[in-house]
mmCIF file of C-alpha atoms in Angstrom:
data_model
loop_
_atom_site.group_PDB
_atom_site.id
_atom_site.type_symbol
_atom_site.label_atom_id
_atom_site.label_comp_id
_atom_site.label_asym_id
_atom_site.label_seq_id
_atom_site.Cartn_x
_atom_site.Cartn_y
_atom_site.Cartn_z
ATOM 1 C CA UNK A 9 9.951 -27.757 17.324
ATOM 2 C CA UNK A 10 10.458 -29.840 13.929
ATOM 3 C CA UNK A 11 13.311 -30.125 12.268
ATOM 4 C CA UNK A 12 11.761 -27.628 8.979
ATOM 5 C CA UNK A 13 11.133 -25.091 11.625
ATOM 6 C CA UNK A 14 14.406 -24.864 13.156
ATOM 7 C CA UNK A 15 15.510 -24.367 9.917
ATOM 8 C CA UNK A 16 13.145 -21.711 8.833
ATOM 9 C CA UNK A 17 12.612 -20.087 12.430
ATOM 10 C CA UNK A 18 15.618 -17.405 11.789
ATOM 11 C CA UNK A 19 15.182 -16.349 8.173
ATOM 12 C CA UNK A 20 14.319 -13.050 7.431
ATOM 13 C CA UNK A 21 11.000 -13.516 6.560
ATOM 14 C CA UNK A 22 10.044 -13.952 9.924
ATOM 15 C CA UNK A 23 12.360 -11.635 11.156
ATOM 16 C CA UNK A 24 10.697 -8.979 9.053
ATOM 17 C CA UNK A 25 7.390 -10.383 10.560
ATOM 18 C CA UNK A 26 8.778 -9.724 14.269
ATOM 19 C CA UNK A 27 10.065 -6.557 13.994
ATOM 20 C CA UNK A 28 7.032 -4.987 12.323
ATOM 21 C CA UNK A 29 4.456 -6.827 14.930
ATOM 22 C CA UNK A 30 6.692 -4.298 17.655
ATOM 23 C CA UNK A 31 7.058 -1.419 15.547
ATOM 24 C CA UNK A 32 3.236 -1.396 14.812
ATOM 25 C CA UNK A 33 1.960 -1.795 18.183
ATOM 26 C CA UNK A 34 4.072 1.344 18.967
ATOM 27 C CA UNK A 35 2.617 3.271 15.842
ATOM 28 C CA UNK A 36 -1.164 2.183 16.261
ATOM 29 C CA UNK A 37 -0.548 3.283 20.006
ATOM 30 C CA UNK A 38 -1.259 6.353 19.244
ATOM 31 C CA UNK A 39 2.390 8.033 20.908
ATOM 32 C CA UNK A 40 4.187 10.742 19.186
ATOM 33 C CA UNK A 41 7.418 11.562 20.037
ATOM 34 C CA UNK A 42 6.514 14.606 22.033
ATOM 35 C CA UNK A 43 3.763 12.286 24.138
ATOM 36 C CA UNK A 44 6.566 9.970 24.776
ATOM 37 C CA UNK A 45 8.848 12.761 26.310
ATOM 38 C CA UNK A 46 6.128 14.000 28.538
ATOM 39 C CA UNK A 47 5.260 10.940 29.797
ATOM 40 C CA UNK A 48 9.253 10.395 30.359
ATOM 41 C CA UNK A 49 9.490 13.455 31.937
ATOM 42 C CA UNK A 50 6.786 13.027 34.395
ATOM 43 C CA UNK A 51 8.058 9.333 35.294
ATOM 44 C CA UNK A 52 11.428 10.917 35.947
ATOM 45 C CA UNK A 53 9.805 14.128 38.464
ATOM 46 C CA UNK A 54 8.475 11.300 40.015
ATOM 47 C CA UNK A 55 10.878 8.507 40.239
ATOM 48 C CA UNK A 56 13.474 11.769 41.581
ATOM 49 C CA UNK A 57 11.501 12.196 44.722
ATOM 50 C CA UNK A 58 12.312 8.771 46.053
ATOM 51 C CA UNK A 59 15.604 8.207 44.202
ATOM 52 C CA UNK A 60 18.543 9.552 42.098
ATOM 53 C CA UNK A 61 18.079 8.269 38.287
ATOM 54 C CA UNK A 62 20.019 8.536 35.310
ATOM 55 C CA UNK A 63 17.937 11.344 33.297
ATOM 56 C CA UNK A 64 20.473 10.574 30.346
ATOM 57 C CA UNK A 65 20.033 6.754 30.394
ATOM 58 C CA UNK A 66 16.280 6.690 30.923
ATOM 59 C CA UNK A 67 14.863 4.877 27.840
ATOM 60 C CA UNK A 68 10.850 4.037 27.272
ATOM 61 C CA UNK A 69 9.028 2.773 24.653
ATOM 62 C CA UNK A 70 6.133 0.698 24.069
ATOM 63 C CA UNK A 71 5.991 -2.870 23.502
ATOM 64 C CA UNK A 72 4.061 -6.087 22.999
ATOM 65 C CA UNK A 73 3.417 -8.268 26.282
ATOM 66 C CA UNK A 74 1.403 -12.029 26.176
ATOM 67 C CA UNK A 75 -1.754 -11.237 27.450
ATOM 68 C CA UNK A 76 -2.724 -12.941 31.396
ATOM 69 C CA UNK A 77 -4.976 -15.232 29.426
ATOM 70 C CA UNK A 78 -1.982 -16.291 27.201
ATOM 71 C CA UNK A 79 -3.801 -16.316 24.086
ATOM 72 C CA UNK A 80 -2.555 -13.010 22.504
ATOM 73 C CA UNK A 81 -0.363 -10.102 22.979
ATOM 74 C CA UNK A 82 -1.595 -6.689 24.467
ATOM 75 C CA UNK A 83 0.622 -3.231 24.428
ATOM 76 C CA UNK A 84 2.915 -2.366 27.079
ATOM 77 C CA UNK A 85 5.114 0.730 28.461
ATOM 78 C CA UNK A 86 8.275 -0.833 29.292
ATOM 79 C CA UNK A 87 11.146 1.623 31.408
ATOM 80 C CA UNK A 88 14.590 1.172 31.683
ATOM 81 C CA UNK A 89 15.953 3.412 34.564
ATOM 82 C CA UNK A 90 19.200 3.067 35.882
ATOM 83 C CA UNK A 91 19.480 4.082 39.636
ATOM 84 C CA UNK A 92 22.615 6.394 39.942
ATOM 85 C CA UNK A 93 21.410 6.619 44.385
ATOM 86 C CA UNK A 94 19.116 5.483 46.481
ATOM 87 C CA UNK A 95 17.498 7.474 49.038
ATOM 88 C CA UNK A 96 16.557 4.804 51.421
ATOM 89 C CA UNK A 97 13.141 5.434 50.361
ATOM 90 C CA UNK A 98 12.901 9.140 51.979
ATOM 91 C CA UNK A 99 11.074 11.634 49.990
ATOM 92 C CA UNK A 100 11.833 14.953 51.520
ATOM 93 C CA UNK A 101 15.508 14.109 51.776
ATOM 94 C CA UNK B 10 -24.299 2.285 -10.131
ATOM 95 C CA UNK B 11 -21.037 3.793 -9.842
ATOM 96 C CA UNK B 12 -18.110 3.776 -7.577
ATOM 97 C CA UNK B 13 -14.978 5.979 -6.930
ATOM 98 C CA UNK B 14 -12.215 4.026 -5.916
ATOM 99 C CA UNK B 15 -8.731 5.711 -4.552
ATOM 100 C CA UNK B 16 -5.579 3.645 -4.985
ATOM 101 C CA UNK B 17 -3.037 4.654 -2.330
ATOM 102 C CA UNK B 18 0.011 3.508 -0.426
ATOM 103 C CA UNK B 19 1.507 5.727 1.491
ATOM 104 C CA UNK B 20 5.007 4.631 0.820
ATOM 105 C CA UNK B 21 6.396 5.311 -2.624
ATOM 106 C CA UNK B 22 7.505 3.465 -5.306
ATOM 107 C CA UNK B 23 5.253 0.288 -4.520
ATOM 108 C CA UNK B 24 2.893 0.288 -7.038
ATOM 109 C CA UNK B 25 0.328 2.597 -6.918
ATOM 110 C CA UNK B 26 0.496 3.891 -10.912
ATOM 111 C CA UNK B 27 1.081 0.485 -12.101
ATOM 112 C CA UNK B 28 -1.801 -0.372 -10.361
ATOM 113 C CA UNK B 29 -4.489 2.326 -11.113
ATOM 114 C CA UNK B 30 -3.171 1.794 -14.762
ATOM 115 C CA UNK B 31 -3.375 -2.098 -14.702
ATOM 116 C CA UNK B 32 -7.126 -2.068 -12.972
ATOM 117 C CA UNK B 33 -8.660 0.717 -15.375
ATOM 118 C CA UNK B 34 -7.635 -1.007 -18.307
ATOM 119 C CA UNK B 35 -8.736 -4.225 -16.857
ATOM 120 C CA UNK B 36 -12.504 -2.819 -15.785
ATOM 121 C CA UNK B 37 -12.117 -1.359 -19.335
ATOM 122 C CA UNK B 38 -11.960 -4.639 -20.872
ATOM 123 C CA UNK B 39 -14.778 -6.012 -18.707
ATOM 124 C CA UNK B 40 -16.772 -3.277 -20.209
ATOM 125 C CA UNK B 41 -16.956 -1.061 -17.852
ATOM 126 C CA UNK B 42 -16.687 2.417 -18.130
ATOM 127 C CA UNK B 43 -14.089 3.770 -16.342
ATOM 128 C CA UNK B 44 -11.760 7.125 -15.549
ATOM 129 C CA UNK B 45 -8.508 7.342 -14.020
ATOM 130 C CA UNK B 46 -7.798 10.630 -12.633
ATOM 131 C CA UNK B 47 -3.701 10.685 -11.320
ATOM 132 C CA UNK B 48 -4.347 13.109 -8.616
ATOM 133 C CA UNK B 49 -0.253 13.337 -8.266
ATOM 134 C CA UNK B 50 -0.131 17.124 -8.853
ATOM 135 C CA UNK B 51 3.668 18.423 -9.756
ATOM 136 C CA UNK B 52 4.740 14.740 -10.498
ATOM 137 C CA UNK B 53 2.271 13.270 -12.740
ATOM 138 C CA UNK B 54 3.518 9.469 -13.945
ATOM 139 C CA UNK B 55 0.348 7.793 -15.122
ATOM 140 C CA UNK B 56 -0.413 9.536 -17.761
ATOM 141 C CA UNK B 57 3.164 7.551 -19.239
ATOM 142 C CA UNK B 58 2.510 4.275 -17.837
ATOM 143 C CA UNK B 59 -0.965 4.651 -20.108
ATOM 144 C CA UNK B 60 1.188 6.185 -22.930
ATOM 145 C CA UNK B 61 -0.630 9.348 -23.076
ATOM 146 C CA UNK B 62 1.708 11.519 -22.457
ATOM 147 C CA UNK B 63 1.716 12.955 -25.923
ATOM 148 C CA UNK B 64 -1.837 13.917 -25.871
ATOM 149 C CA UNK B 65 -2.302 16.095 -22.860
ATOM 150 C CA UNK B 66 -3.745 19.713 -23.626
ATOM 151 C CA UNK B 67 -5.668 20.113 -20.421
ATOM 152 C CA UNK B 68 -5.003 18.672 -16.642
ATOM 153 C CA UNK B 69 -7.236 18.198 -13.599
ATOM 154 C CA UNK B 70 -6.262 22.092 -12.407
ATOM 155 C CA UNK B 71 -7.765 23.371 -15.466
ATOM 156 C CA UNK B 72 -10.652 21.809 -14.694
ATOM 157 C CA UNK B 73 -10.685 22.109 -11.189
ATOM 158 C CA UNK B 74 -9.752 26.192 -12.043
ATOM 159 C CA UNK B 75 -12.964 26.594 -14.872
ATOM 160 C CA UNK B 76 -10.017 26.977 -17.540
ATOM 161 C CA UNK B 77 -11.643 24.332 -19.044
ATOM 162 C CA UNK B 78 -14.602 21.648 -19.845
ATOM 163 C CA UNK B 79 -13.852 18.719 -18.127
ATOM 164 C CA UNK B 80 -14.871 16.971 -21.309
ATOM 165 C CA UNK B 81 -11.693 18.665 -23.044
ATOM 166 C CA UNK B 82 -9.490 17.106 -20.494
ATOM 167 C CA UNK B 83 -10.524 13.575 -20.535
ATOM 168 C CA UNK B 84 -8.102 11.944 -22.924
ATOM 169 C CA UNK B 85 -9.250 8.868 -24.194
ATOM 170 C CA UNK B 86 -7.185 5.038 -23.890
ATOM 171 C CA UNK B 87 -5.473 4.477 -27.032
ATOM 172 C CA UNK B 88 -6.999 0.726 -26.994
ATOM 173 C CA UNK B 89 -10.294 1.249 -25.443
ATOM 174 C CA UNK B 90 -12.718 3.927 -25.800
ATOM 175 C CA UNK B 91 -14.528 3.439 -22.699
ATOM 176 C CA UNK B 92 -11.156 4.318 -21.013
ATOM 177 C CA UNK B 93 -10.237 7.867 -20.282
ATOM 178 C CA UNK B 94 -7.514 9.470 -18.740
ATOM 179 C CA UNK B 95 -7.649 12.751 -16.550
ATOM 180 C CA UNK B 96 -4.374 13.670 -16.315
ATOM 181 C CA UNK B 97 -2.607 15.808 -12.898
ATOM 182 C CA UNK B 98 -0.836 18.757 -13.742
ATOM 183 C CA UNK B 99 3.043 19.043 -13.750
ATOM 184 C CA UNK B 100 3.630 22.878 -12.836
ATOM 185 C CA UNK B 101 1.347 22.885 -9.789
ATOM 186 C CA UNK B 102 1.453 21.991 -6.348
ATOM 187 C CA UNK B 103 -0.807 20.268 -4.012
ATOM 188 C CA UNK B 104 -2.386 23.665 -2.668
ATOM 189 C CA UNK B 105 -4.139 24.111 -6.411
ATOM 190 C CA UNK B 106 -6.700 21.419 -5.404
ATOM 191 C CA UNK B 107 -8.791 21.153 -2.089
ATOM 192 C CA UNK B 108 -10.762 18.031 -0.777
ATOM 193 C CA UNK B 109 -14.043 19.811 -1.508
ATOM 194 C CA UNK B 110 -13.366 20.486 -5.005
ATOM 195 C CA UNK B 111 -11.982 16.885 -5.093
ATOM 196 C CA UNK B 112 -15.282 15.677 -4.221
ATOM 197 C CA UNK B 113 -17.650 17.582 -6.529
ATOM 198 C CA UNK B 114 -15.274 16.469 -9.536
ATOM 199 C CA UNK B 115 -15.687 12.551 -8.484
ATOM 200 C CA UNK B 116 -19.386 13.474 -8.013
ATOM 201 C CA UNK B 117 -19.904 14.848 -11.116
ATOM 202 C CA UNK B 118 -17.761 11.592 -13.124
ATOM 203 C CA UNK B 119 -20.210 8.953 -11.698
ATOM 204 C CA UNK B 120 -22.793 9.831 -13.714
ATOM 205 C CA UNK B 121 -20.880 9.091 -16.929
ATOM 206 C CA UNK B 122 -18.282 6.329 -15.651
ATOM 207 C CA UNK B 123 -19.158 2.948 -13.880
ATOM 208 C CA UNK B 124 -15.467 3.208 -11.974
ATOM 209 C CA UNK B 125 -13.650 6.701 -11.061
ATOM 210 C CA UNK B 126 -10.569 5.765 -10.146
ATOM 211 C CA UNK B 127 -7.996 7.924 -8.220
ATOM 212 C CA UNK B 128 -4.041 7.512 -8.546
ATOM 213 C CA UNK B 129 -3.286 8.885 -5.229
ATOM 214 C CA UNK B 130 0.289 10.810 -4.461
ATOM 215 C CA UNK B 131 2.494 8.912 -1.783
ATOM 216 C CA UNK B 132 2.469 10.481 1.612
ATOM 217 C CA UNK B 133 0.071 11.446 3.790
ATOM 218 C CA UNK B 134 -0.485 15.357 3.220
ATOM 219 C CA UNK B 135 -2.899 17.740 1.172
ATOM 220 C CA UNK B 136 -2.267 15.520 -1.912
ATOM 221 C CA UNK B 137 -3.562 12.183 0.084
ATOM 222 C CA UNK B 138 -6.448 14.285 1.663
ATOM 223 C CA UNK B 139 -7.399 15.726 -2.038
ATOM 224 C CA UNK B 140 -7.393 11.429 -3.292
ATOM 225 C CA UNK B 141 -9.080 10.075 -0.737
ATOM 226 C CA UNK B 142 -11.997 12.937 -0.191
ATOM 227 C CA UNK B 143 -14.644 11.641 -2.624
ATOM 228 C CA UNK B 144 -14.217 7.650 -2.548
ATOM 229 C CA UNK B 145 -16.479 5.212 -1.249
ATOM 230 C CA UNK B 146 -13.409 2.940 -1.056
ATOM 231 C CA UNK B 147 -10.060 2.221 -1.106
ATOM 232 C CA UNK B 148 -7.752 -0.108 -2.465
ATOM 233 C CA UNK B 149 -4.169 -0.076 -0.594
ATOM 234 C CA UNK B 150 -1.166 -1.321 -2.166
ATOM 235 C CA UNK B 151 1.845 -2.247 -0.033
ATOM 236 C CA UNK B 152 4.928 -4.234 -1.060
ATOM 237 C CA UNK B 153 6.103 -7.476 1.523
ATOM 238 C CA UNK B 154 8.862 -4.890 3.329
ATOM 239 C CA UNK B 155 8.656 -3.739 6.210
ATOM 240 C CA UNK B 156 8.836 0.039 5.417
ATOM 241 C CA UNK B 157 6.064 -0.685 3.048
ATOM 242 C CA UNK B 158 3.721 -2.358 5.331
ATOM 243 C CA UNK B 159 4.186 0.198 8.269
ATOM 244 C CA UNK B 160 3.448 2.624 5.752
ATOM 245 C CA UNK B 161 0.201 1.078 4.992
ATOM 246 C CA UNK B 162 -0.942 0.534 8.321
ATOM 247 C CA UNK B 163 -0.541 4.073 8.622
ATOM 248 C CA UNK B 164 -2.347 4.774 6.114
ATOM 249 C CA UNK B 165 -5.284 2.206 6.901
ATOM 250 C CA UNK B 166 -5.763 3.761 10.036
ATOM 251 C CA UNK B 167 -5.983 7.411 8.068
ATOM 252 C CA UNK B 168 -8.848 5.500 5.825
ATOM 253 C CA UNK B 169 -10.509 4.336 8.778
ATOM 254 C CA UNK B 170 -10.714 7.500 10.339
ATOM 255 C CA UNK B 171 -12.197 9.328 7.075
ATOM 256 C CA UNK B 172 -14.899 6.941 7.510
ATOM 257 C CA UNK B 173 -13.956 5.366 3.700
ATOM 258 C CA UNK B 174 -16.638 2.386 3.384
ATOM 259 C CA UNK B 175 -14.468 -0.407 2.316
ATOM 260 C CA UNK B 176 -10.488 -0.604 2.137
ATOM 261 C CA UNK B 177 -9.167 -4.001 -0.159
ATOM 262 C CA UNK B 178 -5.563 -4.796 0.094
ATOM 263 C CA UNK B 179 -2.887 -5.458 -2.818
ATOM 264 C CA UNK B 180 0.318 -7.211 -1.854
ATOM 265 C CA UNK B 181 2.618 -6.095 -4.978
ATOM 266 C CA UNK B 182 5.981 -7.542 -5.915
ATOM 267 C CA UNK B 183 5.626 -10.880 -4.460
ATOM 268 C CA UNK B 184 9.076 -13.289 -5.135
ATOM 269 C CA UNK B 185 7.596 -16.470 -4.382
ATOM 270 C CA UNK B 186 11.076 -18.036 -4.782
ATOM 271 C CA UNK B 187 11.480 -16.100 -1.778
ATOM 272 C CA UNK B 188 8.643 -16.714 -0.092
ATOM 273 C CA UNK B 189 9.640 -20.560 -0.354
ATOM 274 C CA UNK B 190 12.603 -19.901 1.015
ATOM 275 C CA UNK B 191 11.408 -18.011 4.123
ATOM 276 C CA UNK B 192 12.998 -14.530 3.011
ATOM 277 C CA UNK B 193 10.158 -12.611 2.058
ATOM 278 C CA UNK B 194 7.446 -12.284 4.102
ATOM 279 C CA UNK B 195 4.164 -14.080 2.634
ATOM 280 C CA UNK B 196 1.221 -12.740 1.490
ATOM 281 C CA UNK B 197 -0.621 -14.564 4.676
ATOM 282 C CA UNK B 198 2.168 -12.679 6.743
ATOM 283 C CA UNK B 199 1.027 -9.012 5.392
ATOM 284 C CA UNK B 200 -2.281 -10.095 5.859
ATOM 285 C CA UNK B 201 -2.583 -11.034 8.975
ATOM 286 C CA UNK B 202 -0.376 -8.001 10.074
ATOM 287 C CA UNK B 203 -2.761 -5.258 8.509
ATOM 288 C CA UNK B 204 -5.948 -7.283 8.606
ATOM 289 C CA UNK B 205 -7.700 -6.090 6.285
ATOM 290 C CA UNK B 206 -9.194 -7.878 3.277
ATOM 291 C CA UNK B 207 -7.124 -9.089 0.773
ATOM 292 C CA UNK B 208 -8.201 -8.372 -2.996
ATOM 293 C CA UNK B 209 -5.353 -9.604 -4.734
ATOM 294 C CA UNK B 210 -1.306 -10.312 -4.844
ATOM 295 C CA UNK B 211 0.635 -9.590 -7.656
ATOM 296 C CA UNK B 212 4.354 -11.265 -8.409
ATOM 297 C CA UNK B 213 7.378 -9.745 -9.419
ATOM 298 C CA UNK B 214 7.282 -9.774 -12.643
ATOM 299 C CA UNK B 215 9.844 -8.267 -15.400
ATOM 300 C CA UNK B 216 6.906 -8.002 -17.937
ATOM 301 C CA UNK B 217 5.829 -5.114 -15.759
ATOM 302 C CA UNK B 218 8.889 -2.809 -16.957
ATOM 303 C CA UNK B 219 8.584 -4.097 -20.592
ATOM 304 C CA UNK B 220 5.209 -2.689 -20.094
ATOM 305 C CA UNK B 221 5.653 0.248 -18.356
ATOM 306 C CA UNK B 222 8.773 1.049 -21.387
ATOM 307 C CA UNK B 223 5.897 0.593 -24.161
ATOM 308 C CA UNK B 224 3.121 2.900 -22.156
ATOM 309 C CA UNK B 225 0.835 -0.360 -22.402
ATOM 310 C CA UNK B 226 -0.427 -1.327 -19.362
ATOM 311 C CA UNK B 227 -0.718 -5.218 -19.233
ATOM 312 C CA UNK B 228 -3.780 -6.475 -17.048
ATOM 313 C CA UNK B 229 -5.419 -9.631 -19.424
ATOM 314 C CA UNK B 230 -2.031 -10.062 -20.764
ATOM 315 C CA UNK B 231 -0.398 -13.535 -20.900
ATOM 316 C CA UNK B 232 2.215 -12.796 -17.824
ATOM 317 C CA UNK B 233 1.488 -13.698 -14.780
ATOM 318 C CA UNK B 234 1.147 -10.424 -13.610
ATOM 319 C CA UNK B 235 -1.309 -9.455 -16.600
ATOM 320 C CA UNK B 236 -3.591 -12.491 -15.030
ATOM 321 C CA UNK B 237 -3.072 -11.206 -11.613
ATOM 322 C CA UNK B 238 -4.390 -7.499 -12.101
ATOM 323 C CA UNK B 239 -6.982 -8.884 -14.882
ATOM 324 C CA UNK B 240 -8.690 -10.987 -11.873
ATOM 325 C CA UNK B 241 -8.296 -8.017 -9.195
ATOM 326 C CA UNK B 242 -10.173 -5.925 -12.155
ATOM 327 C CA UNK B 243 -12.685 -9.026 -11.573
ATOM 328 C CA UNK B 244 -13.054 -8.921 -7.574
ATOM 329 C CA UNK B 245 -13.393 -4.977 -7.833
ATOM 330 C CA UNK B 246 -16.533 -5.538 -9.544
ATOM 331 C CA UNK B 247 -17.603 -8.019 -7.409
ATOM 332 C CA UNK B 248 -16.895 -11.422 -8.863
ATOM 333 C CA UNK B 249 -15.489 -14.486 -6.963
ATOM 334 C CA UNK B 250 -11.981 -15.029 -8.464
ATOM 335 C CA UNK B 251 -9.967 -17.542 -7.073
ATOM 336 C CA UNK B 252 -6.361 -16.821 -6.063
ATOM 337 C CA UNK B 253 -3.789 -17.366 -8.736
ATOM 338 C CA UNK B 254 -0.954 -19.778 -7.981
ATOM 339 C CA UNK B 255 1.844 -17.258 -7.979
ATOM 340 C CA UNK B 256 4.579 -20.001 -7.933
ATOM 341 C CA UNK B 257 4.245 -20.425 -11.502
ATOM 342 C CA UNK B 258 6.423 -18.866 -13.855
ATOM 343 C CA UNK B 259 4.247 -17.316 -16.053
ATOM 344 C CA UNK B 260 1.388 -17.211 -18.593
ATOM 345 C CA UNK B 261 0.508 -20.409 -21.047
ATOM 346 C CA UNK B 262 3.227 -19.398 -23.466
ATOM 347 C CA UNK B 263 5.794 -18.754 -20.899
ATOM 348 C CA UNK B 264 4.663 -21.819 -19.183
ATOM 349 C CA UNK B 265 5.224 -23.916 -22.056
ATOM 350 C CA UNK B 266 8.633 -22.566 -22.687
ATOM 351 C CA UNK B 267 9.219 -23.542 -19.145
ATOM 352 C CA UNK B 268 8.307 -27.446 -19.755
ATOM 353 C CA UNK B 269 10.927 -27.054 -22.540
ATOM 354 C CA UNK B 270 13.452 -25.711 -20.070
ATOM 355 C CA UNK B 271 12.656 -28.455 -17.747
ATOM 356 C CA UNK B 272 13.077 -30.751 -20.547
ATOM 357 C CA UNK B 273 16.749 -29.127 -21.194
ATOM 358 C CA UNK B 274 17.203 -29.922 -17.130
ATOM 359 C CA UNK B 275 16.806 -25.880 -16.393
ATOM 360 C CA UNK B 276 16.939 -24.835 -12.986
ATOM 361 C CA UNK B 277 13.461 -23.327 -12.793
ATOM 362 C CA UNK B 278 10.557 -26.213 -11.986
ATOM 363 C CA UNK B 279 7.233 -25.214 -12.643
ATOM 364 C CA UNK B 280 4.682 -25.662 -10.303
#
C-alpha cells in the first residue's frame, strides 16, 4: 500500500463507496423484509430440532462474499445464531 | 424522428427540474423542437424554474380530461419559441392521470416536437408509472450520496423492467474540491456502482440558484454548470462531447477573474 493510499484509504468517499456496494447487493437481491422473516423463520424450525437457539438474537442478512475464483464478489446469506443448548445432536429429544 | 425522454430520480431534491429545465432549453437552442411536460401532479415546480408560472391557464389534466386543446395548454419559452411548456396541475393528485393516457399524450407530441421531455415526480408510485409509460428512454439523475445512488439503482432496475430502450446517467452536484480530497465519492465511483452509461456530470454550482431565483434556466450560459447541461443537451442528440474538466472554477469570465485572484495569491488555483 503507498503512502497516498494510506492516506486516502479511510475518507469518506470510499467509505460511502463501501457501504453502498453492501447495501445494494442486499436491494438488487431481490429480499423484502417479509422474505427475509420467512426465510428466518424456517432456518430457526429447523436449526430448533437439533438445538436450542436464541429466536431473539437470530440476525440474517445478505452480504457480499469474494468469489472462489477471487476475481469478484458474489451475494451471500450470512446467519448469526447464538446457541442458548445443545442437544447433543438428538432430534427427537 | 422524435424521441420522448423521462427525467427521473427517484430520490428527491437531486435535480430532476433543474435538469428537464436546463436540457429543454439547451435542445431548444440547438434548434430542436422540444416540450417539457412536468408530470409532478399536486406539486408542480418547473413551470417556476422556466419562469412561467404567470402564464398558466390550462395544465396537463385539462388536457388529459378533454377540458381543453392541448394546443391551449402548451405555453411557450419566454426566450425561444420552439420551447413549450406543458405544465402539471397543482389541485390534483396522481390518480387524475393513468399510464395509458400518459402514453397517447407523448404519442400524439412527437409529431410536432423533435424531444418530449418528461419531468418525472420523485418516488416510485402512480406518478413514476404515469412519467415513465410513453418514453423510449430515460435519463436518471442521482447526486454522489449514498441515499441518492441507492435510490437510483432502484429506480434503474424499475426502468429495466419496463423494458425502457436506453437509460443515460447524470451525476448532479459534483464538489470536485471534494472529490480531490477523497470525501465525495467520484463520478467514476457512481459509475461503476450503477453501471450504466454516463451522459454527463454536472458541478455544484451557485449560478444554479441565481438561476433558478430569475426563472431562467442556464444551459449555454458562461458557468460551468451552463457548459455542463449545454453539452448533455449535445450527447442527447447524439453528438460526441467530450467531458468537461469540472475542476475548474467556472466559465471564461469567471475563469479570468480567477487568474486575477491567483495573481492577488487567492486560495482557489485554477486548473
Amino acid at each position: 500500500m503507498g503512502l497516498f493510499e494510506f492516506f486516502t484509504r479511510n475518507r469518506s468517499g470510499n467509505v460511502a463507496k463501501d457501504r453502498l456496494k453492501l447495501l445494494l447487493v442486499s436491494d438488487r437481491a431481490n429480499c423484502s423484509p417479509e422474505i427475509m422473516e420467512a426465510i428466518k423463520n424456517d432456518i430457526i424450525k429447523v436449526i430448533s430440532r437439533y438445538m436450542d437457539v436464541d429466536t431473539e438474537a437470530l440476525d440474517i442478512q445478505i452480504t457480499q462474499t469474494p468469489s472462489e475464483d477471487g476475481k469478484g464478489a458474489v451475494p451471500a446469506l450470512f446467519a448469526n445464531i447464538p446457541i442458548k443448548d445443545l442437544k447433543n445432536g438428538n432430534p427427537d429429544k | 424522428m422524435s424521441e420522448v425522454i423521462v427525467v427521473t430520480s427517484g430520490k428527491g431534491g437531486v435535480g430532476k427540474t433543474t435538469t428537464s429545465a436546463n436540457l429543454g432549453t439547451g435542445l431548444a437552442m440547438l434548434g430542436k423542437r422540444v416540450v417539457l411536460i412536468d408530470t409532478d401532479i399536486g406539486l408542480r415546480n418547473l413551470d417556476v424554474v422556466m419562469g412561467l408560472e404567470n402564464r398558466i391557464v390550462y395544465n396537463l389534466v385539462d388536457v388529459i380530461e378533454g377540458s381543453c386543446r392541448l394546443s391551449q395548454a402548451l405555453i411557450k419559452d419566454k426566450r425561444y419559441p420552439n420551447l413549450l411548456l406543458l405544465p402539471s396541475a397543482q389541485t390534483r393528485d396522481k390518480s387524475s392521470v393513468s399510464p395509458e393516457q400518459m402514453k397517447k399524450l407523448t404519442d400524439s407530441l412527437r409529431e410536432d416536437f423533435d424531444y418530449v421531455l418528461l419531468d418525472c415526480p420523485a418516488g416510485i408510485e402512480q406518478g413514476f408509472k404515469n412519467a415513465i409509460a410513453g418514453a423510449d428512454r430515460a435519463i436518471v439523475v442521482t447526486t454522489p450520496e449514498v441515499s441518492a445512488i441507492r435510490d437510483a439503482d432502484r429506480i434503474i432496475g424499475l426502468l429495466e423492467a419496463s423494458g425502457i430502450g436506453r437509460i443515460d446517467l447524470i451525476v448532479n452536484r459534483l464538489r470536485m474540491d471534494m472529490v480531490k480530497r477523497g470525501d465525495m465519492m467520484s463520478i467514476e465511483d457512481v459509475v461503476d456502482i450503477l453501471a450504466v452509461r454516463l451522459i454527463g456530470a454536472v458541478p455544484d454550482d451557485e449560478h444554479i440558484v441565481i438561476s433558478t431565483n430569475q426563472g431562467e434556466p442556464l444551459a449555454g450560459s458562461d458557468s460551468l454548470a451552463g457548459q455542463a447541461y449545454m453539452n448533455i443537451a449535445r450527447r442527447v442528440t447524439g453528438e460526441e462531447v467530450p467531458m468537461l474538466d469540472l475542476s475548474a472554477k467556472g466559465g471564461f469570465f469567471s475563469r479570468l477573474a480567477g487568474v486575477f485572484r491567483k495573481k492577488q495569491g487567492g486560495p482557489h488555483g485554477t486548473v
